[in-house]
PDB file of C-alpha atoms in Angstrom:
ATOM      1  CA  MET A   1       0.000   0.000   0.000  1.00  0.00           C
ATOM      2  CA  ILE A   2       2.820   2.424   0.937  1.00  0.00           C
ATOM      3  CA  ASN A   3       4.582   1.711  -2.353  1.00  0.00           C
ATOM      4  CA  GLU A   4       1.401   2.400  -4.303  1.00  0.00           C
ATOM      5  CA  ILE A   5       0.958   5.748  -2.543  1.00  0.00           C
ATOM      6  CA  LYS A   6       4.568   6.660  -3.323  1.00  0.00           C
ATOM      7  CA  THR A   7       4.000   5.807  -6.990  1.00  0.00           C
ATOM      8  CA  ILE A   8       0.875   8.028  -7.158  1.00  0.00           C
ATOM      9  CA  LEU A   9       2.702  10.936  -5.497  1.00  0.00           C
ATOM     10  CA  LYS A  10       5.616  10.506  -7.894  1.00  0.00           C
ATOM     11  CA  ASN A  11       3.270  10.610 -10.894  1.00  0.00           C
ATOM     12  CA  ILE A  12       1.610  13.775  -9.562  1.00  0.00           C
ATOM     13  CA  GLN A  13       5.014  15.424  -9.141  1.00  0.00           C
ATOM     14  CA  GLN A  14       5.975  14.468 -12.701  1.00  0.00           C
ATOM     15  CA  GLN A  15       2.651  15.628 -14.181  1.00  0.00           C
ATOM     16  CA  ARG A  16       3.018  17.695 -17.327  1.00  0.00           C
ATOM     17  CA  GLN A  17       2.531  21.489 -17.138  1.00  0.00           C
ATOM     18  CA  THR A  18      -0.957  22.566 -18.261  1.00  0.00           C
ATOM     19  CA  LYS A  19       0.311  25.693 -20.005  1.00  0.00           C
ATOM     20  CA  GLU A  20       3.421  26.512 -21.982  1.00  0.00           C
ATOM     21  CA  LYS A  21       4.807  29.218 -24.229  1.00  0.00           C
ATOM     22  CA  VAL A  22       5.176  28.053 -27.823  1.00  0.00           C
ATOM     23  CA  THR A  23       6.487  29.760 -30.933  1.00  0.00           C
ATOM     24  CA  ILE A  24       4.245  29.851 -34.008  1.00  0.00           C
ATOM     25  CA  GLN A  25       5.268  30.873 -37.510  1.00  0.00           C
ATOM     26  CA  GLY A  26       3.348  33.476 -39.484  1.00  0.00           C
ATOM     27  CA  ASN A  27       3.691  34.357 -43.142  1.00  0.00           C
ATOM     28  CA  TYR A  28       6.510  36.784 -42.380  1.00  0.00           C
ATOM     29  CA  THR A  29       7.510  36.566 -38.689  1.00  0.00           C
ATOM     30  CA  TYR A  30       7.359  34.426 -35.555  1.00  0.00           C
ATOM     31  CA  LYS A  31       5.666  35.074 -32.211  1.00  0.00           C
ATOM     32  CA  GLU A  32       5.242  33.412 -28.834  1.00  0.00           C
ATOM     33  CA  VAL A  33       1.756  32.439 -27.665  1.00  0.00           C
ATOM     34  CA  GLU A  34       0.299  30.469 -24.788  1.00  0.00           C
ATOM     35  CA  ALA A  35      -0.645  26.838 -25.437  1.00  0.00           C
ATOM     36  CA  VAL A  36      -2.826  24.668 -23.185  1.00  0.00           C
ATOM     37  CA  TYR A  37      -2.262  20.922 -22.897  1.00  0.00           C
ATOM     38  CA  ASN A  38      -5.161  18.781 -24.164  1.00  0.00           C
ATOM     39  CA  ASP A  39      -5.190  15.509 -22.205  1.00  0.00           C
ATOM     40  CA  ALA A  40      -7.495  13.771 -24.675  1.00  0.00           C
ATOM     41  CA  ALA A  41      -5.353  14.663 -27.680  1.00  0.00           C
ATOM     42  CA  GLN A  42      -2.129  14.441 -25.669  1.00  0.00           C
ATOM     43  CA  LYS A  43      -0.709  17.658 -27.156  1.00  0.00           C
ATOM     44  CA  TYR A  44      -0.521  21.394 -26.596  1.00  0.00           C
ATOM     45  CA  GLU A  45      -3.052  23.510 -28.467  1.00  0.00           C
ATOM     46  CA  THR A  46      -3.291  27.255 -29.002  1.00  0.00           C
ATOM     47  CA  LYS A  47      -6.620  29.068 -28.728  1.00  0.00           C
ATOM     48  CA  GLU A  48      -8.258  30.389 -31.840  1.00  0.00           C
ATOM     49  CA  PRO A  49      -9.643  33.972 -31.809  1.00  0.00           C
ATOM     50  CA  LEU A  50     -13.234  34.240 -30.578  1.00  0.00           C
ATOM     51  CA  LYS A  51     -14.420  35.620 -33.949  1.00  0.00           C
ATOM     52  CA  SER A  52     -12.378  34.944 -37.049  1.00  0.00           C
ATOM     53  CA  CYS A  53     -14.368  36.984 -39.584  1.00  0.00           C
ATOM     54  CA  GLU A  54     -16.871  39.846 -39.627  1.00  0.00           C
ATOM     55  CA  ASN A  55     -19.483  40.293 -42.379  1.00  0.00           C
ATOM     56  CA  VAL A  56     -20.719  43.647 -43.736  1.00  0.00           C
ATOM     57  CA  SER A  57     -23.016  44.615 -46.623  1.00  0.00           C
ATOM     58  CA  THR A  58     -22.149  48.259 -47.433  1.00  0.00           C
ATOM     59  CA  VAL A  59     -18.914  49.937 -48.469  1.00  0.00           C
ATOM     60  CA  LYS A  60     -19.259  52.451 -45.633  1.00  0.00           C
ATOM     61  CA  SER A  61     -19.399  49.674 -43.042  1.00  0.00           C
ATOM     62  CA  PHE A  62     -16.436  48.034 -44.771  1.00  0.00           C
ATOM     63  CA  VAL A  63     -14.395  51.237 -44.452  1.00  0.00           C
ATOM     64  CA  ASP A  64     -15.460  51.691 -40.817  1.00  0.00           C
ATOM     65  CA  PHE A  65     -14.315  48.155 -39.968  1.00  0.00           C
ATOM     66  CA  ILE A  66     -10.935  48.682 -41.654  1.00  0.00           C
ATOM     67  CA  LYS A  67     -10.283  51.940 -39.819  1.00  0.00           C
ATOM     68  CA  GLU A  68     -11.283  50.598 -36.406  1.00  0.00           C
ATOM     69  CA  GLU A  69      -9.428  47.287 -36.788  1.00  0.00           C
ATOM     70  CA  LEU A  70      -6.195  49.018 -37.793  1.00  0.00           C
ATOM     71  CA  LYS A  71      -6.610  51.409 -34.860  1.00  0.00           C
ATOM     72  CA  ARG A  72      -7.100  48.572 -32.356  1.00  0.00           C
ATOM     73  CA  ARG A  73      -4.021  46.763 -33.678  1.00  0.00           C
ATOM     74  CA  ASN A  74      -1.873  49.926 -33.592  1.00  0.00           C
ATOM     75  CA  ARG A  75      -1.179  49.741 -37.315  1.00  0.00           C
ATOM     76  CA  GLU A  76      -1.336  53.457 -38.068  1.00  0.00           C
ATOM     77  CA  THR A  77       0.188  53.035 -41.533  1.00  0.00           C
ATOM     78  CA  GLY A  78      -1.779  49.902 -42.494  1.00  0.00           C
ATOM     79  CA  SER A  79       1.342  47.730 -42.643  1.00  0.00           C
ATOM     80  CA  LEU A  80       0.821  43.996 -43.287  1.00  0.00           C
ATOM     81  CA  ALA A  81      -2.869  44.600 -44.051  1.00  0.00           C
ATOM     82  CA  THR A  82      -4.726  44.019 -47.330  1.00  0.00           C
ATOM     83  CA  ALA A  83      -8.093  45.211 -48.683  1.00  0.00           C
ATOM     84  CA  VAL A  84      -9.567  43.715 -51.860  1.00  0.00           C
ATOM     85  CA  ILE A  85     -12.562  45.035 -53.833  1.00  0.00           C
ATOM     86  CA  ASP A  86     -14.324  42.969 -56.512  1.00  0.00           C
ATOM     87  CA  SER A  87     -17.597  43.006 -58.429  1.00  0.00           C
ATOM     88  CA  ASN A  88     -19.466  41.309 -55.571  1.00  0.00           C
ATOM     89  CA  GLY A  89     -17.906  43.184 -52.639  1.00  0.00           C
ATOM     90  CA  GLY A  90     -14.490  42.396 -51.228  1.00  0.00           C
ATOM     91  CA  HIS A  91     -12.548  41.311 -48.158  1.00  0.00           C
ATOM     92  CA  PHE A  92     -10.024  42.698 -45.700  1.00  0.00           C
ATOM     93  CA  THR A  93      -7.287  41.213 -43.512  1.00  0.00           C
ATOM     94  CA  ALA A  94      -5.787  43.444 -40.811  1.00  0.00           C
ATOM     95  CA  ASP A  95      -2.886  41.042 -40.122  1.00  0.00           C
ATOM     96  CA  ASP A  96      -1.624  39.208 -43.201  1.00  0.00           C
ATOM     97  CA  ASP A  97       1.141  37.703 -41.084  1.00  0.00           C
ATOM     98  CA  PHE A  98      -1.134  35.559 -38.889  1.00  0.00           C
ATOM     99  CA  GLN A  99      -4.421  35.978 -40.791  1.00  0.00           C
ATOM    100  CA  ARG A 100      -6.263  37.901 -38.079  1.00  0.00           C
ATOM    101  CA  GLY A 101      -8.860  40.693 -38.210  1.00  0.00           C
ATOM    102  CA  ASN A 102     -10.752  39.470 -41.267  1.00  0.00           C
ATOM    103  CA  CYS A 103     -13.834  41.070 -42.786  1.00  0.00           C
ATOM    104  CA  LYS A 104     -15.961  39.972 -45.750  1.00  0.00           C
ATOM    105  CA  PHE A 105     -17.829  42.645 -47.706  1.00  0.00           C
ATOM    106  CA  THR A 106     -20.832  41.344 -49.665  1.00  0.00           C
ATOM    107  CA  ARG A 107     -22.378  44.270 -51.530  1.00  0.00           C
ATOM    108  CA  SER A 108     -26.120  44.734 -50.999  1.00  0.00           C
ATOM    109  CA  LEU A 109     -27.638  46.396 -54.061  1.00  0.00           C
ATOM    110  CA  SER A 110     -30.654  48.702 -53.811  1.00  0.00           C
ATOM    111  CA  GLU A 111     -34.076  47.167 -54.469  1.00  0.00           C
ATOM    112  CA  GLN A 112     -34.640  49.571 -57.380  1.00  0.00           C
ATOM    113  CA  TRP A 113     -31.357  48.531 -59.021  1.00  0.00           C
ATOM    114  CA  ILE A 114     -32.191  44.835 -58.727  1.00  0.00           C
ATOM    115  CA  ALA A 115     -35.746  45.321 -60.013  1.00  0.00           C
ATOM    116  CA  PHE A 116     -34.566  47.168 -63.121  1.00  0.00           C
ATOM    117  CA  ARG A 117     -31.608  44.867 -63.804  1.00  0.00           C
ATOM    118  CA  ASP A 118     -33.910  41.834 -63.709  1.00  0.00           C
ATOM    119  CA  CYS A 119     -36.364  43.304 -66.233  1.00  0.00           C
ATOM    120  CA  ILE A 120     -33.795  44.016 -68.973  1.00  0.00           C
ATOM    121  CA  GLY A 121     -34.310  41.761 -71.995  1.00  0.00           C
ATOM    122  CA  ARG A 122     -37.760  40.638 -70.855  1.00  0.00           C
ATOM    123  CA  SER A 123     -41.065  41.145 -72.667  1.00  0.00           C
ATOM    124  CA  TYR A 124     -44.210  42.259 -70.786  1.00  0.00           C
ATOM    125  CA  ASN A 125     -47.856  42.457 -71.697  1.00  0.00           C
ATOM    126  CA  HIS A 126     -49.555  45.756 -70.895  1.00  0.00           C
ATOM    127  CA  GLU A 127     -50.773  44.713 -67.424  1.00  0.00           C
ATOM    128  CA  GLU A 128     -47.347  43.404 -66.432  1.00  0.00           C
ATOM    129  CA  PHE A 129     -45.677  46.510 -67.808  1.00  0.00           C
ATOM    130  CA  LEU A 130     -47.925  48.819 -65.794  1.00  0.00           C
ATOM    131  CA  ARG A 131     -47.084  46.902 -62.606  1.00  0.00           C
ATOM    132  CA  LEU A 132     -43.392  47.155 -63.462  1.00  0.00           C
ATOM    133  CA  MET A 133     -43.687  50.924 -63.916  1.00  0.00           C
ATOM    134  CA  GLN A 134     -45.382  51.239 -60.542  1.00  0.00           C
ATOM    135  CA  LYS A 135     -42.584  49.241 -58.938  1.00  0.00           C
ATOM    136  CA  LEU A 136     -39.935  51.461 -60.551  1.00  0.00           C
ATOM    137  CA  SER A 137     -41.901  54.693 -60.081  1.00  0.00           C
ATOM    138  CA  PRO A 138     -39.441  56.195 -57.509  1.00  0.00           C
ATOM    139  CA  SER A 139     -36.699  55.991 -60.149  1.00  0.00           C
ATOM    140  CA  ILE A 140     -38.556  56.798 -63.379  1.00  0.00           C
ATOM    141  CA  VAL A 141     -37.882  60.329 -64.596  1.00  0.00           C
ATOM    142  CA  ASP A 142     -41.136  62.259 -65.270  1.00  0.00           C
ATOM    143  CA  PHE A 143     -43.226  59.315 -64.055  1.00  0.00           C
ATOM    144  CA  GLU A 144     -46.313  61.510 -63.483  1.00  0.00           C
ATOM    145  CA  ASN A 145     -46.555  62.327 -67.201  1.00  0.00           C
ATOM    146  CA  LEU A 146     -45.351  59.004 -68.568  1.00  0.00           C
ATOM    147  CA  TYR A 147     -47.704  56.728 -66.672  1.00  0.00           C
ATOM    148  CA  PRO A 148     -50.986  58.193 -68.021  1.00  0.00           C
ATOM    149  CA  THR A 149     -49.605  57.738 -71.542  1.00  0.00           C
ATOM    150  CA  PHE A 150     -48.966  54.056 -70.931  1.00  0.00           C
ATOM    151  CA  LEU A 151     -52.403  53.686 -69.405  1.00  0.00           C
ATOM    152  CA  ASP A 152     -53.726  53.979 -72.991  1.00  0.00           C
ATOM    153  CA  ILE A 153     -52.464  50.443 -73.479  1.00  0.00           C
ATOM    154  CA  ARG A 154     -55.142  49.310 -71.039  1.00  0.00           C
ATOM    155  CA  VAL A 155     -57.809  50.837 -73.311  1.00  0.00           C
ATOM    156  CA  ILE A 156     -56.469  49.570 -76.618  1.00  0.00           C
ATOM    157  CA  GLY A 157     -55.104  46.249 -75.467  1.00  0.00           C
ATOM    158  CA  ARG A 158     -58.168  44.301 -76.661  1.00  0.00           C
ATOM    159  CA  ALA A 159     -58.754  46.285 -79.840  1.00  0.00           C
ATOM    160  CA  GLU A 160     -57.856  44.926 -83.236  1.00  0.00           C
ATOM    161  CA  THR A 161     -54.535  46.165 -84.588  1.00  0.00           C
ATOM    162  CA  VAL A 162     -54.552  47.573 -88.095  1.00  0.00           C
ATOM    163  CA  SER A 163     -50.833  48.319 -88.583  1.00  0.00           C
ATOM    164  CA  LYS A 164     -47.537  47.205 -87.163  1.00  0.00           C
ATOM    165  CA  PRO A 165     -45.783  49.579 -84.768  1.00  0.00           C
ATOM    166  CA  PHE A 166     -43.745  52.221 -86.600  1.00  0.00           C
ATOM    167  CA  TYR A 167     -41.538  55.070 -85.469  1.00  0.00           C
ATOM    168  CA  VAL A 168     -42.763  58.635 -85.684  1.00  0.00           C
ATOM    169  CA  LYS A 169     -40.435  61.604 -85.404  1.00  0.00           C
ATOM    170  CA  GLY A 170     -41.791  65.088 -85.898  1.00  0.00           C
ATOM    171  CA  GLU A 171     -42.009  68.506 -84.387  1.00  0.00           C
ATOM    172  CA  THR A 172     -45.233  67.827 -82.509  1.00  0.00           C
ATOM    173  CA  GLU A 173     -44.755  64.230 -81.422  1.00  0.00           C
ATOM    174  CA  SER A 174     -42.278  61.386 -81.576  1.00  0.00           C
ATOM    175  CA  GLY A 175     -42.474  57.780 -80.476  1.00  0.00           C
ATOM    176  CA  ILE A 176     -44.042  54.581 -81.744  1.00  0.00           C
ATOM    177  CA  ARG A 177     -47.463  54.732 -83.397  1.00  0.00           C
ATOM    178  CA  ILE A 178     -49.929  51.877 -83.713  1.00  0.00           C
ATOM    179  CA  LYS A 179     -53.311  52.066 -85.488  1.00  0.00           C
ATOM    180  CA  PHE A 180     -56.186  50.215 -83.876  1.00  0.00           C
ATOM    181  CA  LYS A 181     -59.683  49.293 -84.996  1.00  0.00           C
ATOM    182  CA  MET A 182     -61.857  50.193 -82.018  1.00  0.00           C
ATOM    183  CA  GLN A 183     -65.090  48.431 -81.061  1.00  0.00           C
ATOM    184  CA  GLY A 184     -67.165  51.209 -82.639  1.00  0.00           C
ATOM    185  CA  GLY A 185     -65.512  50.550 -86.007  1.00  0.00           C
ATOM    186  CA  GLU A 186     -63.411  53.734 -86.120  1.00  0.00           C
ATOM    187  CA  ASP A 187     -59.622  53.731 -86.421  1.00  0.00           C
ATOM    188  CA  GLU A 188     -57.489  55.310 -83.744  1.00  0.00           C
ATOM    189  CA  ASN A 189     -53.793  56.075 -83.739  1.00  0.00           C
ATOM    190  CA  ILE A 190     -51.955  55.722 -80.460  1.00  0.00           C
ATOM    191  CA  THR A 191     -48.434  57.111 -80.124  1.00  0.00           C
ATOM    192  CA  MET A 192     -46.424  55.690 -77.264  1.00  0.00           C
ATOM    193  CA  PRO A 193     -42.920  56.629 -76.046  1.00  0.00           C
ATOM    194  CA  GLU A 194     -40.040  54.697 -77.529  1.00  0.00           C
ATOM    195  CA  LYS A 195     -37.848  55.307 -74.495  1.00  0.00           C
ATOM    196  CA  PHE A 196     -37.649  56.961 -71.089  1.00  0.00           C
ATOM    197  CA  SER A 197     -35.002  57.496 -68.424  1.00  0.00           C
ATOM    198  CA  ILE A 198     -34.560  56.211 -64.909  1.00  0.00           C
ATOM    199  CA  ALA A 199     -32.258  57.425 -62.115  1.00  0.00           C
ATOM    200  CA  LEU A 200     -31.219  54.576 -59.840  1.00  0.00           C
ATOM    201  CA  PRO A 201     -29.330  54.283 -56.548  1.00  0.00           C
ATOM    202  CA  TYR A 202     -26.637  51.598 -56.843  1.00  0.00           C
ATOM    203  CA  ALA A 203     -26.084  50.029 -53.423  1.00  0.00           C
ATOM    204  CA  LYS A 204     -27.825  50.164 -50.074  1.00  0.00           C
ATOM    205  CA  GLY A 205     -26.346  52.627 -47.626  1.00  0.00           C
ATOM    206  CA  ASN A 206     -25.497  55.116 -50.375  1.00  0.00           C
ATOM    207  CA  TYR A 207     -28.563  56.813 -51.829  1.00  0.00           C
ATOM    208  CA  GLU A 208     -26.963  60.231 -52.329  1.00  0.00           C
ATOM    209  CA  LYS A 209     -25.873  59.472 -55.897  1.00  0.00           C
ATOM    210  CA  LEU A 210     -28.222  58.334 -58.671  1.00  0.00           C
ATOM    211  CA  TYR A 211     -27.188  56.728 -61.964  1.00  0.00           C
ATOM    212  CA  ASN A 212     -29.097  57.536 -65.160  1.00  0.00           C
ATOM    213  CA  VAL A 213     -30.041  54.782 -67.597  1.00  0.00           C
ATOM    214  CA  ASP A 214     -31.963  55.150 -70.861  1.00  0.00           C
ATOM    215  CA  VAL A 215     -34.699  52.535 -71.262  1.00  0.00           C
ATOM    216  CA  GLN A 216     -35.599  51.560 -74.830  1.00  0.00           C
ATOM    217  CA  LEU A 217     -38.992  50.024 -75.554  1.00  0.00           C
ATOM    218  CA  VAL A 218     -39.741  47.621 -78.402  1.00  0.00           C
ATOM    219  CA  TYR A 219     -43.447  47.062 -79.110  1.00  0.00           C
ATOM    220  CA  ASP A 220     -44.969  43.910 -80.556  1.00  0.00           C
ATOM    221  CA  ASN A 221     -48.676  43.731 -81.426  1.00  0.00           C
ATOM    222  CA  LYS A 222     -48.937  39.961 -81.666  1.00  0.00           C
ATOM    223  CA  CYS A 223     -51.737  38.717 -79.395  1.00  0.00           C
ATOM    224  CA  GLY A 224     -52.155  42.197 -77.964  1.00  0.00           C
ATOM    225  CA  ILE A 225     -49.442  44.640 -76.987  1.00  0.00           C
ATOM    226  CA  ASN A 226     -46.148  43.299 -75.653  1.00  0.00           C
ATOM    227  CA  ILE A 227     -43.252  45.540 -74.645  1.00  0.00           C
ATOM    228  CA  LEU A 228     -39.616  44.458 -74.624  1.00  0.00           C
ATOM    229  CA  ILE A 229     -37.300  46.293 -72.206  1.00  0.00           C
ATOM    230  CA  GLN A 230     -33.816  47.121 -73.478  1.00  0.00           C
ATOM    231  CA  ALA A 231     -30.954  49.073 -71.871  1.00  0.00           C
ATOM    232  CA  PRO A 232     -27.818  48.786 -74.040  1.00  0.00           C
ATOM    233  CA  MET A 233     -25.753  51.082 -71.783  1.00  0.00           C
ATOM    234  CA  PHE A 234     -26.662  49.457 -68.464  1.00  0.00           C
ATOM    235  CA  GLU A 235     -23.408  47.495 -68.216  1.00  0.00           C
ATOM    236  CA  GLN A 236     -21.348  50.689 -68.611  1.00  0.00           C
ATOM    237  CA  VAL A 237     -23.486  52.483 -66.021  1.00  0.00           C
ATOM    238  CA  GLU A 238     -23.043  49.596 -63.604  1.00  0.00           C
ATOM    239  CA  GLU A 239     -19.269  49.715 -64.103  1.00  0.00           C
ATOM    240  CA  THR A 240     -19.304  53.468 -63.416  1.00  0.00           C
ATOM    241  CA  ALA A 241     -21.187  52.868 -60.152  1.00  0.00           C
ATOM    242  CA  LEU A 242     -18.623  50.269 -59.115  1.00  0.00           C
ATOM    243  CA  LEU A 243     -15.708  52.579 -59.975  1.00  0.00           C
ATOM    244  CA  ASP A 244     -17.308  55.353 -57.916  1.00  0.00           C
ATOM    245  CA  GLU A 245     -17.395  52.974 -54.964  1.00  0.00           C
ATOM    246  CA  VAL A 246     -13.723  52.172 -55.540  1.00  0.00           C
ATOM    247  CA  GLU A 247     -12.835  55.872 -55.588  1.00  0.00           C
ATOM    248  CA  TYR A 248     -14.696  56.354 -52.316  1.00  0.00           C
ATOM    249  CA  LEU A 249     -12.751  53.494 -50.761  1.00  0.00           C
ATOM    250  CA  LYS A 250      -9.392  54.809 -52.013  1.00  0.00           C
ATOM    251  CA  LYS A 251     -10.127  58.285 -50.651  1.00  0.00           C
ATOM    252  CA  GLU A 252     -11.196  57.005 -47.224  1.00  0.00           C
ATOM    253  CA  LEU A 253      -8.130  54.749 -46.897  1.00  0.00           C
ATOM    254  CA  SER A 254      -5.555  57.179 -48.298  1.00  0.00           C
ATOM    255  CA  LYS A 255      -4.177  57.895 -44.804  1.00  0.00           C
ATOM    256  CA  TYR A 256      -2.765  54.345 -44.626  1.00  0.00           C
ATOM    257  CA  PRO A 257       0.261  54.462 -46.978  1.00  0.00           C
ATOM    258  CA  ASP A 258       1.330  50.858 -46.307  1.00  0.00           C
ATOM    259  CA  LEU A 259      -2.130  49.314 -46.730  1.00  0.00           C
ATOM    260  CA  LEU A 260      -2.240  47.060 -49.800  1.00  0.00           C
ATOM    261  CA  VAL A 261      -5.433  47.800 -51.769  1.00  0.00           C
ATOM    262  CA  LEU A 262      -6.289  45.512 -54.699  1.00  0.00           C
ATOM    263  CA  PHE A 263      -9.119  45.794 -57.225  1.00  0.00           C
ATOM    264  CA  ASN A 264     -10.285  42.572 -58.888  1.00  0.00           C
ATOM    265  CA  PHE A 265     -13.064  43.089 -61.441  1.00  0.00           C
TER     266      PHE A 265
END
């Protein structure tokens, strides 16, 4: 019994330390951290940070995170930190050495931008087109005067068409004219706009700037009136909006001369 007690006491005295200082290698340097012994795994393990990555949806929040994270890490010049902007958003790492202080930026587009982008290249009957105009009404330039004009489609939609749509350009009116045979037997010419403009906000959190897009309308009188939405310059406008966001980011981060800023789009 005495020998067994001596053996137990000896094992307790020789028990491994629960904590130790270990050296870990980063991408560029080394540092010492505390490691805790895991009895089950029979090895020392370092603790991971409580939160490895933050997520934001606007460029302003992205900039705020970068500024605050660099401040907390005492990296006044932005050394060993990288910010990347791409067509979907971007990401930031405050410490490229040990991959700490990460943030993912997933751009949240405005509802008006998404609604218009999704309608490009689609054809609508007159009821669907009126609902689309109502949805885009905050962005449609001169909506109050345009909408009553398109309401004529509701009146003539069931009338018999006499001629195919054709363009009219004159001093008094311009647009697309269609002749209809009304229920009373008389002919009626309806001239509808061939295009209009919209002014859209790009991303949520930044409604100060609006981007103008010309909307072209193509009419088809098969089985009633159908309207095709076209916007040939939308891709260029979208690129301009993205570049404006990039310029905002560059301006806000200009006080960090050693911060690596990359643009991938």
